[in-house]
Amino acid sequence: MAFLVLDGLTKRFGEHIAVENLSLAVEQGEFLALLGPSGCGKTTTLQMIAGFVTPTSGTITLAGQDLLAVKPAKRGLGIVFQSYALFPHMTAAENVAFGLEMQGVDKSERSRRVTEALELVGLGKFAERHPRRMSGGQQQRVALARALVIRPSILLLDEPLSNLDAKLREEMQIELRQIQRNVGTTTILVTHDQSEAMALSDRIAVMSQGRIEQIAPPHEAYERPATPFVANFLGKTNVLQAQVQSGQALLGEGRWPVPAGSPPRVLVTVRPEKIGFADGGAQALAGQVVTRIFQGNHWLYQVDTAHGRVTVIRQNSGETAPAEGEAVRLSWRQEDMSVRPAETAR
Amino acid sequence: MSRNGPLALIFHTLFVIFTLAPIVVVCVVAFTPEGYLSLPTNGPSLRWFRTIARYPEFINAFWTSIWLGTVSSVIALAFSVPAALAIARYDFTGREALTALFMSPLMIPHVVLGIAFLRFFTQIGIGGTFLGLVLSHIVVVLPFALRLTLASATGMDRRIEQAAISLGASEWTVLKRITLPLILPGLASGWALSFITSFDEVTMTVFIAAPGTETLPVRMFLYIQDNIDPLVTSVSASVIAATVVALIVMDRIYGLERLLVGRGSGDR
Ligand SMILES: Nc1ncnc2c1ncn2[C@@H]1O[C@H](COP(=O)(O)OP(=O)(O)OP(=O)(O)O)[C@@H](O)[C@H]1O
Ligand SMILES: [Mg+2]
């Protein structure tokens, strides 16, 4: 049995269902991301694990023990809130020491572990500072140290990086990942940022409207999205309507083999970076470049085709880039596209 | 400050003049050597300050007021903290009604309260006692204590308490170590406002107080009904001086801004 198991977890607020029949198993030491758009129930799920929201139904089991029977104060989980929720009237060191004090750790041991935790997050010199005199990134690290110092069985992170600017966020992502690797704490990260989820986690659980759409390693979720929602949420994608004739999807003059038993009308999904410009061959879709935008390491194209507008991303590898207005032929490998019946489109 | 236009500047100046002028006049008149209310033209005299010593009932009334203000504001605050936390946190039936009940003394004229309390206290046998004064003043200052406590309890981030709980703190520890320190500025200003309101109250108290339990404002009110000498001005000036000294001492010890505005806001 997995370390943490959520089974059939549901939370209703009056008529509104915030989390619906959610089941999830997390292994010890795993880094799992709960990814989904705003309002999809991520925080509610985390709050149910933490014990601050009582589930309407369902169970939570931690190491084989019923977690719902345990009071929030006794669950021994480390939580980092989106707003950090540091104690403003205490210094960084006092913030970190609080949990140890509650555990009854004696004074010398306490100060040793506080120093250790602050050094782990690179804040050794800031022990005596008050939170309001620290930057967002520093506060975030204090919050992390405060959660980690009690050696929690699980670390719960609710959008911990969303208040930081882009550059700092990237740095903190790398740092967070390293710290988690070193400490080895089972971690659940809530985020609405797909690149953050992919950069940090071992597995991603993509949520939409209170349900989990797919749980998979980042690479797999990206390459083989289980639903159109996942495909769209994890980065840009192109969705093209196509007719199926004798086992082949027709796109312009191009033909791509589709799985046997496909309905006559299908949706073909293909990522922009998988599309190339072809010189010839059967698997190609004719179009005309509408816009071409230079983005440093890659070019971003919008191409008009008979099946609608297609986004294409090409590495800036030195090859000649088609100009705006130029006629092109788009091609991609069969294994890079996914095909699903047109009716299931949401 | 430079954002104030000329009109605003005039307004502020007038406001300050109108507020301070009576106080200044009282303080100056207090130093008159004459036996009637007048400005001291032949140099200041301490005649009326010395006269206070011959009226021990003023001194006693002063201490009655201090005690009454302290006891009633502390009790009102002790009521307000749990009430404010409950009102701010929980959505229970009767929540609105409870808030309205606590606030209702604000809407009743103090004359009416005075007469009602007079009858009530006489009937239950505590008319004219200090206990009666305390009970009536608690009712009058409660809205002020509750309003300010409620404001800081509502403004507090619940996640901070949740963080403490997740770190293993019991409910009592959270209250003592997290919640109370964080709402302290609200408590301090609520207490100060309650104390001042109690110290200031005369309309209602004049009905309830009896000889021996007269508060300072009541004593002064009764005195000016029978006398026209400047004694009340020297008493007022003394109270003003005591207030200023108290404020300076508090500022030196705690930092007034820190106490009333919020902890640590001074070190930004
Ligand atoms: N206490 C509450 N009472 C009523 N509805 C609530 C409550 N808490 C959350 N909800 C609703 O439940 C849904 C899920 O909320 P939740 O906070 O879990 O979203 P989220 O995925 O964390 O979103 P975000 O990314 O914006 O933080 C939302 O529609 C929200 O309005
Ligand atoms: Mg949230």
Short mmCIF file of C-alpha atoms in Angstrom, two decimals, chain A:
data_model
loop_
_atom_site.label_atom_id
_atom_site.label_comp_id
_atom_site.label_asym_id
_atom_site.label_seq_id
_atom_site.Cartn_x
_atom_site.Cartn_y
_atom_site.Cartn_z
CA MET A 1 0.00 0.00 0.00
CA ALA A 2 1.22 3.44 -0.85
CA PHE A 3 2.41 5.89 1.81
CA LEU A 4 -0.44 8.38 1.44
CA VAL A 5 -3.73 7.25 -0.02
CA LEU A 6 -6.72 9.48 -0.77
CA ASP A 7 -9.76 7.43 -1.60
CA GLY A 8 -13.03 8.78 -2.99
CA LEU A 9 -12.41 12.15 -1.41
CA THR A 10 -15.30 14.58 -1.90
CA LYS A 11 -15.93 18.07 -0.54
CA ARG A 12 -19.15 20.00 -1.00
CA PHE A 13 -19.66 23.63 -0.05
CA GLY A 14 -23.43 23.78 -0.05
CA GLU A 15 -24.47 23.02 -3.62
CA HIS A 16 -21.00 23.54 -4.99
CA ILE A 17 -18.75 20.50 -5.34
CA ALA A 18 -15.17 21.66 -4.84
CA VAL A 19 -13.55 18.21 -4.94
CA GLU A 20 -15.30 15.19 -6.40
CA ASN A 21 -14.47 11.54 -5.79
CA LEU A 22 -10.74 12.11 -5.84
CA SER A 23 -8.45 9.10 -5.46
CA LEU A 24 -4.71 9.35 -5.34
CA ALA A 25 -1.78 7.31 -4.02
CA VAL A 26 1.56 8.88 -3.18
CA GLU A 27 4.70 6.81 -2.55
CA GLN A 28 7.18 7.57 0.20
CA GLY A 29 9.77 10.11 -0.93
CA GLU A 30 7.79 11.02 -4.01
CA PHE A 31 7.33 14.58 -5.27
CA LEU A 32 3.80 14.90 -6.61
CA ALA A 33 2.33 18.01 -8.21
CA LEU A 34 -1.38 18.79 -8.09
CA LEU A 35 -1.80 20.88 -11.21
CA GLY A 36 -4.93 22.64 -12.37
CA PRO A 37 -6.53 25.99 -13.17
CA SER A 38 -7.75 28.40 -10.51
CA GLY A 39 -10.73 27.16 -8.54
CA CYS A 40 -10.35 23.49 -9.50
CA GLY A 41 -10.07 22.36 -5.88
CA LYS A 42 -6.31 22.07 -5.33
CA THR A 43 -6.18 24.06 -2.11
CA THR A 44 -9.29 22.31 -0.81
CA THR A 45 -7.61 18.94 -1.39
CA LEU A 46 -4.47 20.08 0.41
CA GLN A 47 -6.51 21.53 3.28
CA MET A 48 -8.29 18.19 3.67
CA ILE A 49 -4.95 16.41 3.98
CA ALA A 50 -3.81 19.07 6.48
CA GLY A 51 -7.05 18.72 8.41
CA PHE A 52 -8.38 22.26 8.14
CA VAL A 53 -11.22 21.24 5.84
CA THR A 54 -13.33 18.20 6.71
CA PRO A 55 -14.19 16.01 3.70
CA THR A 56 -17.86 15.41 2.95
CA SER A 57 -16.96 11.80 2.20
CA GLY A 58 -13.96 9.64 1.43
CA THR A 59 -10.89 8.54 3.36
CA ILE A 60 -7.28 9.59 3.79
CA THR A 61 -4.73 7.03 4.94
CA LEU A 62 -1.16 7.82 5.93
CA ALA A 63 1.20 4.88 6.40
CA GLY A 64 -1.80 2.61 6.87
CA GLN A 65 -3.37 4.82 9.53
CA ASP A 66 -6.67 6.69 9.17
CA LEU A 67 -5.57 10.31 8.99
CA LEU A 68 -9.07 11.79 9.37
CA ALA A 69 -9.19 10.47 12.94
CA VAL A 70 -6.08 12.51 13.81
CA LYS A 71 -6.36 16.16 14.90
CA PRO A 72 -4.61 18.68 12.61
CA ALA A 73 -2.12 19.51 15.38
CA LYS A 74 -1.13 15.85 15.69
CA ARG A 75 -0.75 15.03 11.99
CA GLY A 76 2.89 16.05 11.86
CA LEU A 77 2.68 17.54 8.36
CA GLY A 78 4.76 20.45 7.15
CA ILE A 79 2.76 23.11 5.34
CA VAL A 80 3.91 26.08 3.30
CA PHE A 81 1.01 28.39 2.51
CA GLN A 82 0.70 30.57 -0.54
CA SER A 83 0.89 33.67 1.68
CA TYR A 84 3.71 32.01 3.71
CA ALA A 85 1.74 32.71 6.93
CA LEU A 86 4.89 33.46 8.91
CA PHE A 87 4.42 34.65 12.48
CA PRO A 88 5.02 38.39 11.99
CA HIS A 89 5.88 39.05 15.63
CA MET A 90 8.71 36.51 15.68
CA THR A 91 12.16 36.52 14.10
CA ALA A 92 13.09 33.99 11.42
CA ALA A 93 14.76 31.80 14.04
CA GLU A 94 11.76 32.02 16.39
CA ASN A 95 9.46 31.10 13.52
CA VAL A 96 11.50 28.02 12.75
CA ALA A 97 11.88 27.12 16.42
CA PHE A 98 8.13 27.21 17.10
CA GLY A 99 7.39 23.69 15.87
CA LEU A 100 10.32 22.22 17.80
CA GLU A 101 9.17 24.00 20.94
CA MET A 102 5.74 22.42 20.50
CA GLN A 103 7.42 19.02 20.23
CA GLY A 104 9.22 19.70 23.50
CA VAL A 105 12.69 19.57 21.97
CA ASP A 106 15.15 20.95 24.54
CA LYS A 107 16.80 24.30 24.06
CA SER A 108 20.30 23.40 22.88
CA GLU A 109 19.03 20.77 20.46
CA ARG A 110 16.44 23.26 19.27
CA SER A 111 18.90 26.02 18.44
CA ARG A 112 21.15 23.52 16.69
CA ARG A 113 18.34 22.30 14.47
CA VAL A 114 17.06 25.84 13.80
CA THR A 115 20.51 26.92 12.62
CA GLU A 116 20.76 23.78 10.51
CA ALA A 117 17.34 24.38 8.90
CA LEU A 118 18.07 28.05 8.17
CA GLU A 119 21.38 27.09 6.61
CA LEU A 120 19.67 24.44 4.51
CA VAL A 121 17.57 27.17 2.89
CA GLY A 122 20.51 29.57 2.69
CA LEU A 123 19.36 31.99 5.38
CA GLY A 124 22.02 31.41 8.04
CA LYS A 125 22.68 35.13 8.35
CA PHE A 126 19.03 36.16 8.68
CA ALA A 127 18.12 34.32 11.88
CA GLU A 128 17.36 37.48 13.87
CA ARG A 129 15.33 39.27 11.21
CA HIS A 130 11.59 39.79 11.36
CA PRO A 131 9.59 38.56 8.35
CA ARG A 132 8.41 42.03 7.34
CA ARG A 133 11.99 43.06 6.82
CA MET A 134 12.68 40.18 4.43
CA SER A 135 12.08 39.85 0.70
CA GLY A 136 9.40 37.54 -0.68
CA GLY A 137 11.95 34.89 -1.57
CA GLN A 138 13.52 35.02 1.87
CA GLN A 139 10.14 34.76 3.58
CA GLN A 140 9.32 31.82 1.39
CA ARG A 141 12.52 30.09 2.53
CA VAL A 142 11.76 30.76 6.18
CA ALA A 143 8.36 29.17 5.65
CA LEU A 144 10.05 26.17 4.05
CA ALA A 145 12.59 25.86 6.87
CA ARG A 146 9.80 26.13 9.44
CA ALA A 147 7.90 23.30 7.76
CA LEU A 148 10.94 21.07 7.26
CA VAL A 149 12.52 21.46 10.69
CA ILE A 150 9.86 19.35 12.40
CA ARG A 151 10.80 16.48 10.04
CA PRO A 152 7.28 16.15 8.69
CA SER A 153 6.05 12.89 7.21
CA ILE A 154 4.68 14.89 4.27
CA LEU A 155 5.46 18.36 3.02
CA LEU A 156 2.45 20.22 1.62
CA LEU A 157 3.23 23.22 -0.58
CA ASP A 158 0.38 25.49 -1.69
CA GLU A 159 1.62 27.56 -4.63
CA PRO A 160 4.76 28.44 -2.69
CA LEU A 161 6.43 30.24 -5.57
CA SER A 162 3.54 32.16 -7.08
CA ASN A 163 4.41 35.43 -5.31
CA LEU A 164 7.94 35.56 -6.69
CA ASP A 165 9.12 37.16 -9.91
CA ALA A 166 9.94 34.91 -12.84
CA LYS A 167 13.70 34.80 -12.36
CA LEU A 168 13.59 34.17 -8.62
CA ARG A 169 10.91 31.56 -9.15
CA GLU A 170 13.19 29.60 -11.47
CA GLU A 171 16.03 29.76 -8.94
CA MET A 172 13.74 28.67 -6.14
CA GLN A 173 12.43 25.79 -8.25
CA ILE A 174 15.92 24.40 -8.61
CA GLU A 175 16.61 24.98 -4.93
CA LEU A 176 13.33 23.42 -3.83
CA ARG A 177 14.01 20.39 -5.94
CA GLN A 178 17.50 19.98 -4.48
CA ILE A 179 16.31 20.42 -0.91
CA GLN A 180 13.56 17.88 -1.42
CA ARG A 181 16.03 15.42 -2.94
CA ASN A 182 18.46 15.87 -0.03
CA VAL A 183 15.86 15.62 2.70
CA GLY A 184 13.80 12.98 0.93
CA THR A 185 10.47 14.16 2.35
CA THR A 186 7.34 13.07 0.53
CA THR A 187 6.05 16.26 -1.04
CA ILE A 188 2.77 17.42 -2.55
CA LEU A 189 2.99 20.66 -4.49
CA VAL A 190 -0.10 22.57 -5.51
CA THR A 191 0.36 24.81 -8.51
CA HIS A 192 -1.42 26.22 -11.53
CA ASP A 193 1.87 26.69 -13.37
CA GLN A 194 2.43 23.74 -15.69
CA SER A 195 6.12 24.44 -16.22
CA GLU A 196 6.66 24.50 -12.46
CA ALA A 197 4.85 21.19 -12.05
CA MET A 198 6.86 19.61 -14.84
CA ALA A 199 10.18 20.99 -13.58
CA LEU A 200 9.76 19.81 -10.01
CA SER A 201 7.70 16.69 -9.72
CA ASP A 202 8.09 12.97 -10.19
CA ARG A 203 4.44 12.71 -11.13
CA ILE A 204 1.75 15.22 -12.02
CA ALA A 205 -1.91 14.92 -11.12
CA VAL A 206 -3.80 17.20 -13.48
CA MET A 207 -7.06 18.44 -11.95
CA SER A 208 -10.08 20.03 -13.52
CA GLN A 209 -13.32 20.99 -11.77
CA GLY A 210 -12.64 18.95 -8.67
CA ARG A 211 -11.53 15.79 -10.46
CA ILE A 212 -8.23 14.28 -11.49
CA GLU A 213 -7.91 13.98 -15.27
CA GLN A 214 -4.59 12.17 -15.39
CA ILE A 215 -1.79 11.09 -13.07
CA ALA A 216 1.50 10.46 -14.85
CA PRO A 217 5.16 11.42 -14.91
CA PRO A 218 5.55 14.90 -16.50
CA HIS A 219 7.01 13.58 -19.72
CA GLU A 220 4.27 11.05 -20.20
CA ALA A 221 1.47 13.49 -19.40
CA TYR A 222 2.94 15.91 -21.91
CA GLU A 223 3.54 13.39 -24.69
CA ARG A 224 0.47 11.27 -24.16
CA PRO A 225 -2.23 13.42 -22.57
CA ALA A 226 -5.19 11.31 -21.51
CA THR A 227 -7.79 13.99 -22.25
CA PRO A 228 -8.02 17.12 -24.40
CA PHE A 229 -8.02 19.16 -21.19
CA VAL A 230 -4.64 17.77 -20.17
CA ALA A 231 -3.27 18.33 -23.66
CA ASN A 232 -4.32 21.95 -23.58
CA PHE A 233 -3.29 22.61 -20.03
CA LEU A 234 0.22 21.19 -20.41
CA GLY A 235 1.56 23.65 -22.95
CA LYS A 236 0.39 24.75 -26.37
CA THR A 237 -1.10 22.27 -28.73
CA ASN A 238 -2.83 22.14 -32.10
CA VAL A 239 -6.18 20.42 -32.46
CA LEU A 240 -7.26 19.65 -36.06
CA GLN A 241 -10.50 18.13 -37.29
CA ALA A 242 -10.04 15.36 -39.79
CA GLN A 243 -12.02 12.83 -41.83
CA VAL A 244 -11.06 9.18 -41.68
CA GLN A 245 -11.02 7.13 -44.88
CA SER A 246 -9.82 3.55 -45.08
CA GLY A 247 -7.79 3.79 -41.88
CA GLN A 248 -6.20 7.11 -42.70
CA ALA A 249 -6.86 10.60 -41.44
CA LEU A 250 -7.12 13.14 -44.24
CA LEU A 251 -5.56 16.52 -43.62
CA GLY A 252 -5.32 18.56 -46.80
CA GLU A 253 -3.57 16.26 -49.25
CA GLY A 254 -1.77 14.56 -46.39
CA ARG A 255 -2.68 11.15 -45.00
CA TRP A 256 -1.78 9.80 -41.57
CA PRO A 257 -2.60 6.26 -40.51
CA VAL A 258 -4.99 6.12 -37.52
CA PRO A 259 -5.74 3.25 -35.13
CA ALA A 260 -8.18 0.66 -36.39
CA GLY A 261 -11.81 1.29 -35.45
CA SER A 262 -11.55 5.08 -35.47
CA PRO A 263 -14.84 6.84 -36.18
CA PRO A 264 -15.27 8.75 -39.46
CA ARG A 265 -14.59 12.10 -37.80
CA VAL A 266 -11.60 12.54 -35.46
CA LEU A 267 -9.62 15.22 -33.69
CA VAL A 268 -5.89 15.13 -34.31
CA THR A 269 -3.69 16.72 -31.64
CA VAL A 270 -0.08 17.58 -32.29
CA ARG A 271 2.36 19.76 -30.32
CA PRO A 272 3.78 22.84 -32.11
CA GLU A 273 7.41 21.77 -31.63
CA LYS A 274 6.75 18.40 -33.31
CA ILE A 275 5.77 20.01 -36.59
CA GLY A 276 8.39 20.60 -39.24
CA PHE A 277 8.51 22.08 -42.72
CA ALA A 278 8.60 19.30 -45.33
CA ASP A 279 10.01 19.35 -48.85
CA GLY A 280 7.76 16.59 -50.13
CA GLY A 281 6.22 13.31 -49.07
CA ALA A 282 2.67 12.20 -48.43
CA GLN A 283 2.40 13.21 -44.77
CA ALA A 284 2.20 16.94 -45.22
CA LEU A 285 -0.39 19.69 -44.80
CA ALA A 286 -0.16 22.72 -47.08
CA GLY A 287 -0.44 26.18 -45.62
CA GLN A 288 0.76 29.76 -45.65
CA VAL A 289 2.83 31.51 -42.94
CA VAL A 290 0.76 34.31 -41.40
CA THR A 291 3.13 35.51 -38.71
CA ARG A 292 6.68 34.68 -37.77
CA ILE A 293 7.99 35.77 -34.39
CA PHE A 294 11.59 35.50 -33.29
CA GLN A 295 11.95 34.41 -29.66
CA GLY A 296 15.69 34.01 -29.26
CA ASN A 297 16.21 30.27 -29.14
CA HIS A 298 13.21 29.50 -31.34
CA TRP A 299 10.87 30.81 -34.01
CA LEU A 300 7.14 30.89 -33.44
CA TYR A 301 4.95 30.59 -36.55
CA GLN A 302 1.25 30.85 -37.19
CA VAL A 303 0.34 28.98 -40.33
CA ASP A 304 -3.07 29.09 -42.03
CA THR A 305 -4.19 25.74 -43.44
CA ALA A 306 -7.39 24.23 -44.78
CA HIS A 307 -7.95 22.86 -41.26
CA GLY A 308 -7.51 26.11 -39.41
CA ARG A 309 -4.59 27.95 -37.91
CA VAL A 310 -1.64 25.87 -36.79
CA THR A 311 1.08 26.96 -34.38
CA VAL A 312 4.59 25.79 -35.20
CA ILE A 313 7.70 26.15 -33.07
CA ARG A 314 11.10 25.62 -34.72
CA GLN A 315 14.45 25.66 -32.97
CA ASN A 316 16.68 28.51 -34.07
CA SER A 317 19.28 26.05 -35.36
CA GLY A 318 20.54 28.13 -38.27
CA GLU A 319 18.39 26.61 -41.00
CA THR A 320 16.57 29.14 -43.18
CA ALA A 321 13.28 30.21 -41.69
CA PRO A 322 10.30 30.62 -44.03
CA ALA A 323 9.20 34.24 -44.29
CA GLU A 324 5.70 35.61 -43.66
CA GLY A 325 3.44 34.98 -46.63
CA GLU A 326 5.50 32.05 -47.84
CA ALA A 327 3.73 28.79 -48.77
CA VAL A 328 4.88 25.86 -46.64
CA ARG A 329 4.09 22.20 -46.13
CA LEU A 330 3.72 21.02 -42.54
CA SER A 331 4.68 17.50 -41.56
CA TRP A 332 4.97 15.49 -38.39
CA ARG A 333 5.57 11.92 -37.45
CA GLN A 334 2.63 9.66 -36.87
CA GLU A 335 3.75 8.82 -33.32
CA ASP A 336 3.78 12.52 -32.39
CA MET A 337 0.09 12.99 -32.90
CA SER A 338 -2.79 11.69 -30.88
CA VAL A 339 -6.16 10.88 -32.37
CA ARG A 340 -9.50 10.80 -30.62
CA PRO A 341 -13.12 10.67 -31.75
CA ALA A 342 -14.53 14.13 -32.48
CA GLU A 343 -17.57 13.59 -30.20
CA THR A 344 -15.55 13.53 -26.97
CA ALA A 345 -14.34 17.06 -27.54
CA ARG A 346 -15.19 19.29 -24.60
#
